[in-house]
Short mmCIF file of C-alpha atoms and ligand atoms in Angstrom, two decimals:
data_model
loop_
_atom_site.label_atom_id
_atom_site.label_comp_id
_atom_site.label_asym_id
_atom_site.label_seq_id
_atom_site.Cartn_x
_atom_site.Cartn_y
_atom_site.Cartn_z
CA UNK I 263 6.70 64.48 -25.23
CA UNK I 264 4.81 63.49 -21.97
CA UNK I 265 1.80 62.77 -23.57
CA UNK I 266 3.84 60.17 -25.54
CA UNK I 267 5.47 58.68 -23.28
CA UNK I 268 2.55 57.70 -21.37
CA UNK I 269 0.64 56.69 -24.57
CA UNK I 270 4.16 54.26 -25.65
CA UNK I 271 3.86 53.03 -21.44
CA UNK I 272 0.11 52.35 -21.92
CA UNK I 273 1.02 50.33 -25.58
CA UNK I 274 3.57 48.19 -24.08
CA UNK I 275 1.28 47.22 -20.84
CA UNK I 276 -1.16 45.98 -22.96
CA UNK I 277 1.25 44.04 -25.15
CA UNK I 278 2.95 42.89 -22.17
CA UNK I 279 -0.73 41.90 -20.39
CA UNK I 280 -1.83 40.37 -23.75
CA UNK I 281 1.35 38.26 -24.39
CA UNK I 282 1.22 37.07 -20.91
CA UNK I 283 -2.69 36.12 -21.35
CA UNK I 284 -1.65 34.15 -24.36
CA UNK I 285 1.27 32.44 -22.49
CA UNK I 286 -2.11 31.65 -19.21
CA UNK I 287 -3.98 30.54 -21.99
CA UNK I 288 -2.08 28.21 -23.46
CA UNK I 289 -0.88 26.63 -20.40
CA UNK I 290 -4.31 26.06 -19.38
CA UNK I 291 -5.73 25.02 -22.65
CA UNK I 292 -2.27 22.85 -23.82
CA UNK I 293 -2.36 18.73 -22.77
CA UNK I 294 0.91 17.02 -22.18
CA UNK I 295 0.82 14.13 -24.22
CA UNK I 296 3.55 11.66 -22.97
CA UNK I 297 4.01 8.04 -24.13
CA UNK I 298 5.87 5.77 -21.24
CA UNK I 299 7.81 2.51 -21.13
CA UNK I 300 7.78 -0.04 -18.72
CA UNK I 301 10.48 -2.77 -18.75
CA UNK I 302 11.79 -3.51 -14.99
CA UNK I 303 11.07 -7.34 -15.06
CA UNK I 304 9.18 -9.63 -17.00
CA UNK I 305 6.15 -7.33 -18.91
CA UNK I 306 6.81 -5.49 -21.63
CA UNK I 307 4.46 -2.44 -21.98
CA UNK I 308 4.00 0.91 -23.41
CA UNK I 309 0.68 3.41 -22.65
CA UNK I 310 -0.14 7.03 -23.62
CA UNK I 311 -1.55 9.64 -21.32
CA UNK I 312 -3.03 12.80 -22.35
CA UNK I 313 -2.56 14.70 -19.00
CA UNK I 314 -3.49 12.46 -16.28
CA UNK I 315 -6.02 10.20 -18.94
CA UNK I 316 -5.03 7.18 -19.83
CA UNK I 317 -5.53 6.55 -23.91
CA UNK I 318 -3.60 3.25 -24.40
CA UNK I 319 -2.12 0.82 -22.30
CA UNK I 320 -0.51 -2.33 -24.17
CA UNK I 321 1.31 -4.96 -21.61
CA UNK I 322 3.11 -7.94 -23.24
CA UNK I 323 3.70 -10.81 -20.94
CA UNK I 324 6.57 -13.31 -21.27
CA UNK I 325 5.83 -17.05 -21.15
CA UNK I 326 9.34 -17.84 -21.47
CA UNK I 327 10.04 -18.07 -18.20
CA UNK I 328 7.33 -20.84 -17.26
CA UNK I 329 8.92 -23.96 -17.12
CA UNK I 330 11.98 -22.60 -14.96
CA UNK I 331 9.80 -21.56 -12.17
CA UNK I 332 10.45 -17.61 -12.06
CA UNK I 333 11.95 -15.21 -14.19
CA UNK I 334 15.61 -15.78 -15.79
CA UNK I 335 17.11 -12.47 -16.59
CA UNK I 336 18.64 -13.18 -19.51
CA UNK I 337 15.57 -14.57 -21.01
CA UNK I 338 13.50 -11.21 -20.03
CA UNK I 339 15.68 -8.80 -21.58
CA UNK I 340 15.90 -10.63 -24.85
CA UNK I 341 12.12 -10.68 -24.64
CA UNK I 342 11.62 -7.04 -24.13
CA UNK I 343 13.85 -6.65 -27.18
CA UNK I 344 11.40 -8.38 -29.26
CA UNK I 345 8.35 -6.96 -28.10
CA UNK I 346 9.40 -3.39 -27.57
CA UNK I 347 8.41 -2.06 -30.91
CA UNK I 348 5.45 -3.73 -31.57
CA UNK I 349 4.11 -2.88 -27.99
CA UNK I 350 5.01 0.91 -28.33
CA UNK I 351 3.53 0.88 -31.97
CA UNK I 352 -0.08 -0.66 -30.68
CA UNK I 353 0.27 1.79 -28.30
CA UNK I 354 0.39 4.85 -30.63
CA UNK I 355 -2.30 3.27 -32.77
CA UNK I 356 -4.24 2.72 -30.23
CA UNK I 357 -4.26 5.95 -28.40
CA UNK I 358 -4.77 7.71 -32.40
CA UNK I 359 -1.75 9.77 -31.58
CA UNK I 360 1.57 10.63 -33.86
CA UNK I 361 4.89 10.77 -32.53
CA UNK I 362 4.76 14.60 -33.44
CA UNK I 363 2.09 14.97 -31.15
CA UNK I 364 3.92 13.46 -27.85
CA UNK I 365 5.37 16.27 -25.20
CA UNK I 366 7.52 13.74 -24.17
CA UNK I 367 8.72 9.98 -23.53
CA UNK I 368 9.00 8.29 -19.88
CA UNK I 369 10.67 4.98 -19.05
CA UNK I 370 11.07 3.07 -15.97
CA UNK I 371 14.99 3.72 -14.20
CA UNK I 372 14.54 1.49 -11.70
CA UNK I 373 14.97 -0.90 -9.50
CA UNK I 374 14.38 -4.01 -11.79
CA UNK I 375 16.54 -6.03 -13.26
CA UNK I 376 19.58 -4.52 -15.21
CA UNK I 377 19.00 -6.13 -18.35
CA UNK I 378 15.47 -5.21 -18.76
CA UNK I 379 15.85 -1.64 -17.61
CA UNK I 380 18.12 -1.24 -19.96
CA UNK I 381 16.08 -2.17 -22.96
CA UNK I 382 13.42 0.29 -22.32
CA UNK I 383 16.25 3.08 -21.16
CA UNK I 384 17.93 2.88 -24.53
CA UNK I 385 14.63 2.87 -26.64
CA UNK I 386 13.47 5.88 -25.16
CA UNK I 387 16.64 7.74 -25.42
CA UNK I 388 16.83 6.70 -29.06
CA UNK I 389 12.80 7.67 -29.49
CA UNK I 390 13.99 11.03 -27.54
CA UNK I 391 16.43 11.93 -30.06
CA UNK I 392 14.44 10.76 -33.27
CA UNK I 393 11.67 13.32 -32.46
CA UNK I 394 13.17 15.76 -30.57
CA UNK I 395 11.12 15.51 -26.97
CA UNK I 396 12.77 15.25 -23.30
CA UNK I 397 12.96 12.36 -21.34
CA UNK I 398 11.45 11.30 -17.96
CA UNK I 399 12.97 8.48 -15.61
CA UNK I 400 10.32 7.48 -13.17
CA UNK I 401 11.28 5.19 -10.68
CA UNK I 402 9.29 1.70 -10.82
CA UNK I 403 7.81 1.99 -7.18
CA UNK I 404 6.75 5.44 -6.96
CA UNK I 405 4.69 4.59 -10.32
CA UNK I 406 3.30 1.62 -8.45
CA UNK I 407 1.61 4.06 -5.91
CA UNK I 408 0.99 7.22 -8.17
CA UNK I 409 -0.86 4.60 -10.65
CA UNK I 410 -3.78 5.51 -8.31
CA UNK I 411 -4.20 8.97 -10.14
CA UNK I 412 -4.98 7.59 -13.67
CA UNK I 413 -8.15 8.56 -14.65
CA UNK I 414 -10.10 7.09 -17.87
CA UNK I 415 -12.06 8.68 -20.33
CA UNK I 416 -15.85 8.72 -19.00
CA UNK I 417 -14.77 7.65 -16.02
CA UNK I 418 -14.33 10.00 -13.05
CA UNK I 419 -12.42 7.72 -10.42
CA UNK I 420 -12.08 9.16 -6.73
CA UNK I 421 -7.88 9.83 -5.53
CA UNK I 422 -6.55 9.36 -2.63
CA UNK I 423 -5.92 12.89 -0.63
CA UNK I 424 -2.85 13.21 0.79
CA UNK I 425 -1.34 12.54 3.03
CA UNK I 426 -2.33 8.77 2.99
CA UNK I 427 -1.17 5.42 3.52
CA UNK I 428 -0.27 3.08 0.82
CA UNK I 429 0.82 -0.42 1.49
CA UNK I 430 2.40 -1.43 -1.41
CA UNK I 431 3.05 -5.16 -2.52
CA UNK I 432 4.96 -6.42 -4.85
CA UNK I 433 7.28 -9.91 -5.67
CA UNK I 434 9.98 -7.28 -4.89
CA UNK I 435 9.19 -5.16 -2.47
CA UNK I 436 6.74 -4.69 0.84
CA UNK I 437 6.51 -1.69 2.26
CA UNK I 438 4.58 0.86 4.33
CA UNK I 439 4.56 4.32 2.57
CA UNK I 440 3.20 7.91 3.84
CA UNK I 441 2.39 10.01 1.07
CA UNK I 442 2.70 12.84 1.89
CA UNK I 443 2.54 14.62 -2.12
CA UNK I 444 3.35 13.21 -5.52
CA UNK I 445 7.09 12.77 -4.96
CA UNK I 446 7.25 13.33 -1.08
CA UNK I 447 7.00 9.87 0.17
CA UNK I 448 8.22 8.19 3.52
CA UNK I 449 8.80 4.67 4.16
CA UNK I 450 7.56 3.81 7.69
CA UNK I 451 7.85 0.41 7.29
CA UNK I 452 9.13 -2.83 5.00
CA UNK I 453 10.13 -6.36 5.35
CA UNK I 454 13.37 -7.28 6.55
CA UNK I 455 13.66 -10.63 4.32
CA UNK I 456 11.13 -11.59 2.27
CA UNK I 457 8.74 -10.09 -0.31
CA UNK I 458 4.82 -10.85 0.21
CA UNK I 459 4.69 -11.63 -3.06
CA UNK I 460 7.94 -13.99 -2.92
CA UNK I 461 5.88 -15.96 0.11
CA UNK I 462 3.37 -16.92 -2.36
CA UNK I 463 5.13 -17.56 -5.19
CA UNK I 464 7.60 -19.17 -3.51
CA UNK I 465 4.91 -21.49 -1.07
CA UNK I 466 3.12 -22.01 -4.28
CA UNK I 467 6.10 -23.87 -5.69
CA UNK I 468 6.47 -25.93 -2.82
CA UNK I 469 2.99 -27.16 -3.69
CA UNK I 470 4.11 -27.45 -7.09
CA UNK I 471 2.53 -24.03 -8.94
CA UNK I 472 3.62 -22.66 -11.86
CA UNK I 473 5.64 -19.03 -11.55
CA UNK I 474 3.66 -16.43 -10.68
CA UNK I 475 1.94 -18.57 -8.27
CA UNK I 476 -0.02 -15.49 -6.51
CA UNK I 477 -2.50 -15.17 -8.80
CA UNK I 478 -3.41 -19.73 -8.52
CA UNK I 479 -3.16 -19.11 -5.01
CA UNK I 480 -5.68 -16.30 -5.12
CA UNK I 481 -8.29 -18.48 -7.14
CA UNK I 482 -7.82 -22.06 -5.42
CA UNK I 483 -8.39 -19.90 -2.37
CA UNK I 484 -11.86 -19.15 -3.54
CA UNK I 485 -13.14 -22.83 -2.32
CA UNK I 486 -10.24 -23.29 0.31
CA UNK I 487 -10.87 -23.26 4.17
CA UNK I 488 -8.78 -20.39 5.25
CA UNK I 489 -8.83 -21.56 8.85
CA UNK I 490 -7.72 -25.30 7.85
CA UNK I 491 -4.15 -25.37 8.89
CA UNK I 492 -2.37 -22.58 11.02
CA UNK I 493 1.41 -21.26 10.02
CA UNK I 494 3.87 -19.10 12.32
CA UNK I 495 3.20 -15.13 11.98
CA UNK I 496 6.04 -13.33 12.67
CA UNK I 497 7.26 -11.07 15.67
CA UNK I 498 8.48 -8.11 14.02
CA UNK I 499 9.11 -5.06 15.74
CA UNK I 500 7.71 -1.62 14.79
CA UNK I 501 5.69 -1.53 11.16
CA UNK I 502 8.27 -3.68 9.56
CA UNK I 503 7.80 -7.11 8.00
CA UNK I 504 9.04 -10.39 7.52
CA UNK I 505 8.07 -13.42 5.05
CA UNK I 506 10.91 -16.14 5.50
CA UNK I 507 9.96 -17.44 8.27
CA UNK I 508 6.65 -18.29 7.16
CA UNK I 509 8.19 -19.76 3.70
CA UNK I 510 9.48 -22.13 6.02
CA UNK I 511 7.05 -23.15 8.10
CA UNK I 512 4.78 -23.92 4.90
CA UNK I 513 7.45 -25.50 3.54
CA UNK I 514 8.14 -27.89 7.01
CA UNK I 515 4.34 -28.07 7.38
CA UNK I 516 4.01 -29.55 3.93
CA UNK I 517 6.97 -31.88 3.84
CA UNK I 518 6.02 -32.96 7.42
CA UNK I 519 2.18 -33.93 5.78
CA UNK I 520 3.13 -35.55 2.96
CA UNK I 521 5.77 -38.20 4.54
CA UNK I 522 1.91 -39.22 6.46
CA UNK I 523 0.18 -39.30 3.21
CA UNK I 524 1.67 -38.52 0.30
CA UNK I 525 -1.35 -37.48 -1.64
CA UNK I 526 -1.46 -34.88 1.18
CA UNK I 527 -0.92 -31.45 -1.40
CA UNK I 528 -3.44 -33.22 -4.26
CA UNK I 529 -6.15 -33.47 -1.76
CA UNK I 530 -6.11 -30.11 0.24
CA UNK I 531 -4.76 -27.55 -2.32
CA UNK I 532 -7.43 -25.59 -1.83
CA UNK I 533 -7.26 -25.27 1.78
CA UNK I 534 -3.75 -24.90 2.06
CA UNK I 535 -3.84 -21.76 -0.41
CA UNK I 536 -6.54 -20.26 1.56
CA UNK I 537 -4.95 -20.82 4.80
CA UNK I 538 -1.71 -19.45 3.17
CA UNK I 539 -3.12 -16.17 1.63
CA UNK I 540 -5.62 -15.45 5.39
CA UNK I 541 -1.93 -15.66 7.07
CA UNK I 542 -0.38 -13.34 4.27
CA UNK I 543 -3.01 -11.11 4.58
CA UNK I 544 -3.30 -11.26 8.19
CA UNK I 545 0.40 -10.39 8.30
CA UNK I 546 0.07 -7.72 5.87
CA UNK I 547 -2.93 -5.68 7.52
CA UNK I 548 -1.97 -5.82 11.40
CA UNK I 549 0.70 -3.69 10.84
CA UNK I 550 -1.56 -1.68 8.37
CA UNK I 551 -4.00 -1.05 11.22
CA UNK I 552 -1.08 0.11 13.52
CA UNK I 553 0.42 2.54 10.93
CA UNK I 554 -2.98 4.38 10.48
CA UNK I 555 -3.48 3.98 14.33
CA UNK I 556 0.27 5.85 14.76
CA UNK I 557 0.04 8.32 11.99
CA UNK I 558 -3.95 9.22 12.63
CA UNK I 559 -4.29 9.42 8.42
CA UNK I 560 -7.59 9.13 6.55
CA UNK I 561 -6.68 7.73 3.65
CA UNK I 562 -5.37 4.08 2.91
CA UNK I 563 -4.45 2.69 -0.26
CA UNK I 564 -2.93 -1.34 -1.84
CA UNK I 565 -0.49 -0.72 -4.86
CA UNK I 566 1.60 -3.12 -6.44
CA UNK I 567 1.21 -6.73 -7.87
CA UNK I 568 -0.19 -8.07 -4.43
CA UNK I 569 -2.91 -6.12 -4.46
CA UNK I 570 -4.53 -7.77 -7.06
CA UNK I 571 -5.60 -9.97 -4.16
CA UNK I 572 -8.91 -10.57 -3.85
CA UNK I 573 -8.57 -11.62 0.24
CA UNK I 574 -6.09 -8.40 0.09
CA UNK I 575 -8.96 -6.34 -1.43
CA UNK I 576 -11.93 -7.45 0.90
CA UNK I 577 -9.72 -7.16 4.13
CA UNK I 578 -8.80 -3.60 3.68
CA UNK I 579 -12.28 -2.84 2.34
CA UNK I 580 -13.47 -4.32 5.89
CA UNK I 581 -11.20 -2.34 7.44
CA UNK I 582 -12.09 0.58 6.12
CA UNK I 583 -16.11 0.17 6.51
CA UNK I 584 -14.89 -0.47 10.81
CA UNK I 585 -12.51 2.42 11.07
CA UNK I 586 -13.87 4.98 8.59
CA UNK I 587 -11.07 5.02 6.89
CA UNK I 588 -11.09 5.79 2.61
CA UNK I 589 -10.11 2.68 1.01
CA UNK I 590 -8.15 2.98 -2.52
CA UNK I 591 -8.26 -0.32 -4.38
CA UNK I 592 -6.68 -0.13 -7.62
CA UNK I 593 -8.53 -1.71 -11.11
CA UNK I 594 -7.07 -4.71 -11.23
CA UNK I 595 -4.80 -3.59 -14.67
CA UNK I 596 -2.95 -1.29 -13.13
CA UNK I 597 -1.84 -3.45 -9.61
CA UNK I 598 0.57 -5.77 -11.68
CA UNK I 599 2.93 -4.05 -13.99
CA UNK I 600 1.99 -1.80 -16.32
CA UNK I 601 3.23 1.48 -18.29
CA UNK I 602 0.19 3.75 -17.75
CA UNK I 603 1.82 3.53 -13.74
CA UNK I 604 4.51 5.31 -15.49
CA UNK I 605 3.17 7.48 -17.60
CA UNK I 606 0.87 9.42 -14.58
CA UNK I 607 4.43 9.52 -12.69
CA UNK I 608 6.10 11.34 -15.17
CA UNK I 609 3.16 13.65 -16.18
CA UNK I 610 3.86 15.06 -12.27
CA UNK I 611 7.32 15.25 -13.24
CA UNK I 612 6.89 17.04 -16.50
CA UNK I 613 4.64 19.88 -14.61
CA UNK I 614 7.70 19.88 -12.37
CA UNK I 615 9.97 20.36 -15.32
CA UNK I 616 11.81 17.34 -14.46
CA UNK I 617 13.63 15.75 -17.04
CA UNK I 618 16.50 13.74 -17.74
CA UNK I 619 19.47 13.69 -19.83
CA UNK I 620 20.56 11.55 -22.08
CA UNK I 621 23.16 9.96 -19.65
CA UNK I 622 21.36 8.62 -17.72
CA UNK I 623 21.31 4.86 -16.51
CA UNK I 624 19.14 2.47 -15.48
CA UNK I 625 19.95 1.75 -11.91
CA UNK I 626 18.70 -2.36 -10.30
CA UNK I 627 18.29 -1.24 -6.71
CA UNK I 628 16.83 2.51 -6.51
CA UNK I 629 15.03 3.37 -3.07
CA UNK I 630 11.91 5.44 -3.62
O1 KG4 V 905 4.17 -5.58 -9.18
P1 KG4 V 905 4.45 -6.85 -9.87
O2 KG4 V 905 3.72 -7.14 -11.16
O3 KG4 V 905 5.96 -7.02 -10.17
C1 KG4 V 905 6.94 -6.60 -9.29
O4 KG4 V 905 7.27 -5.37 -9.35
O5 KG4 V 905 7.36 -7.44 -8.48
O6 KG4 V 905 4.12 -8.01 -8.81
C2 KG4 V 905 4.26 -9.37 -9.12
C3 KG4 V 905 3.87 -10.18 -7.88
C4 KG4 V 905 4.15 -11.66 -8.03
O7 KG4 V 905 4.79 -12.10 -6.86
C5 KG4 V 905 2.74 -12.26 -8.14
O8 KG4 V 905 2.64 -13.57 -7.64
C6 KG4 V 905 1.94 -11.30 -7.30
O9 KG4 V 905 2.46 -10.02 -7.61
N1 KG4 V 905 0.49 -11.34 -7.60
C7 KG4 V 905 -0.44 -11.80 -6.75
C8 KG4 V 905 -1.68 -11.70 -7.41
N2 KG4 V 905 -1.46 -11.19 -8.66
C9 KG4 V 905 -0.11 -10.97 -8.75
N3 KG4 V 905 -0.32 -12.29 -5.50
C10 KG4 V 905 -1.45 -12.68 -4.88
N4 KG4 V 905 -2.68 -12.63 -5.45
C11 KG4 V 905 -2.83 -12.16 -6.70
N5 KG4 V 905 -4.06 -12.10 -7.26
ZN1 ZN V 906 6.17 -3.84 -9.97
#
């Protein structure tokens, strides 16, 4: 009977040690497959990560919105209805993967605009439902920063270790973030008005630029004097920021010029938009300097549309080279946005086993 016994106890510790290698095996061996949706403003897009590599990564602009000099919500959602499918579609094609094959489906929550959010919320609960997989909100911003850990197929791309720095820029939002993990993120600093990228798409229009005016700005700059002309920096306390005031000043400046000559914008363009984007960037990396100063961190990262900047880009690559700090600049495609942003940001979710439920709602203004 003893003998047995230990012989049954010696059976099931191998079944137990084998089932348990099986369930080790599989976890290390299995990718999570997860297609994501991006919809908070005016870019449609859809991208499909296996794990943190990025496979597709379809954006569809909206040129609707030109002529009235920034985006009209109404406009954007009906837009993202339209494009929706065909974006997501390309998106499967182009990543050679079925809907069967997808662990799961991630949209954007929030903030954004209500209208927008809501288009991609409903698709992927519908999506969820028609083949059976969980959902993921992701919050807009935190995909912003976390877009720094896609990787792409034969492509090994350095991350930033934590905890680090990230300045991140958008027409929505500035602020100062320390990372400290994936989803444990402080806000140390952020403007009290003003969005960087608001100061140069809305200084841009003042010179008569088409919406988003960032990205002219960025290229007139290229052959622009950036010490021509001189505009008020602000006096903000602490890591925070402000932008109106020098809206206005550009805006005075400008108005003040032209009543002297009016051909005043035609023939210095280029030196006003440099001048403009050294002050932005001026603005943006003094308080940079004193955050990493404060905090004693290593690691510094851009995120968000801003940092597409090239005078962004260069400054905190200077910066870096001076103070031995590691710079992060993100590829260009993933600064403005993009769904492969959320896609990485729910893949950390999903090894967290967060999902959501289907009653969820898109929410305009969610903090990080
Ligand atoms: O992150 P994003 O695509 O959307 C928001 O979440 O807001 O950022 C859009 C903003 C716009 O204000 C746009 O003018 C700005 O990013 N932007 C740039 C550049 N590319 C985009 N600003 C300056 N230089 C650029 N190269
Ligand atoms: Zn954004």
């Amino acid at each position: 009977m003893k003998a047995y016994k230990t012989e049954f106890l010696a059976n099931r510790n191998i079944f137990y040690i084998a089932s348990f290698s099986v369930f080790l095996l599989q976890i290390i061996s299995m990718s999570i497959t997860i297609l994501s949706i991006e919809s908070s403003c005016d870019d449609t897009s859809a991208a499909v990560l296996q794990d943190t590599t990025l496979l597709s990564n379809i954006v569809a602009g909206q040129s609707a919105h030109l002529k009235y000099g920034g985006v009209v919500p109404e406009l954007a959602s009906r837009a993202h209805q339209q494009n929706i499918i065909p974006v997501v579609d390309l998106a499967l094609k182009e990543a050679n993967i079925a809907p069967t094959q997808l662990n799961a489906i991630a949209f954007t929550r929030g903030p954004g605009l209500l209208g927008s959010l809501l288009v991609g919320t409903s698709f992927a609960k519908g999506f969820s439902i028609a083949n059976n997989i969980p959902i993921i909100e992701v919050n807009h911003l935190q995909g912003h920063i976390l877009a720094h850990f896609i990787q792409e197929k034969n492509l090994i791309k350095e991350v930033p270790k934590f905890p680090f720095i990230c300045l991140l820029v958008s027409g929505g939002h500035t602020q100062l973030m320390l990372v400290n993990n994936y989803f444990d993120m402080e806000t140390i600093g952020q403007t009290i008005d003003d969005a960087a990228g608001e100061a140069f798409d809305k200084c841009g229009k003042t010179i008569g630029l088409p919406y988003p005016a960032g990205p002219i700005i960025d290229k007139l700059s290229e052959t622009g004097n950036p010490l021509a002309f001189q505009f008020n920096k602000p006096k903000i306390q602490h890591l925070n920021y402000s932008f109106s005031g020098l809206k206005t000043s550009f805006l005075y400046f400008v108005r003040d010029q032209i009543k002297q000559n009016p051909h005043f914008i035609e023939e210095n363009k280029n030196d006003l938009c440099a001048s403009l984007q050294h002050t932005i960037v001026d603005i943006l990396l003094n308080k940079v300097k004193k955050a990493v100063k404060e905090t004693g961190v290593k690691d510094f990262a851009i995120a968000g549309g801003v940092s597409a900047n090239s005078g962004l880009r260069k400054a905190a690559i200077a910066f870096g080279e001076k103070n031995h700090i590691n710079i992060h600049i993100p590829q260009a495609k993933f600064t403005t946005d993009n769904a492969a942003m959320i896609g990485i940001t729910a893949y950390f979710k999903y090894l967290n086993a967060e999902f959501s439920d289907l009653s969820t709602v898109p929410i305009a203004r969610m903090p990080i």
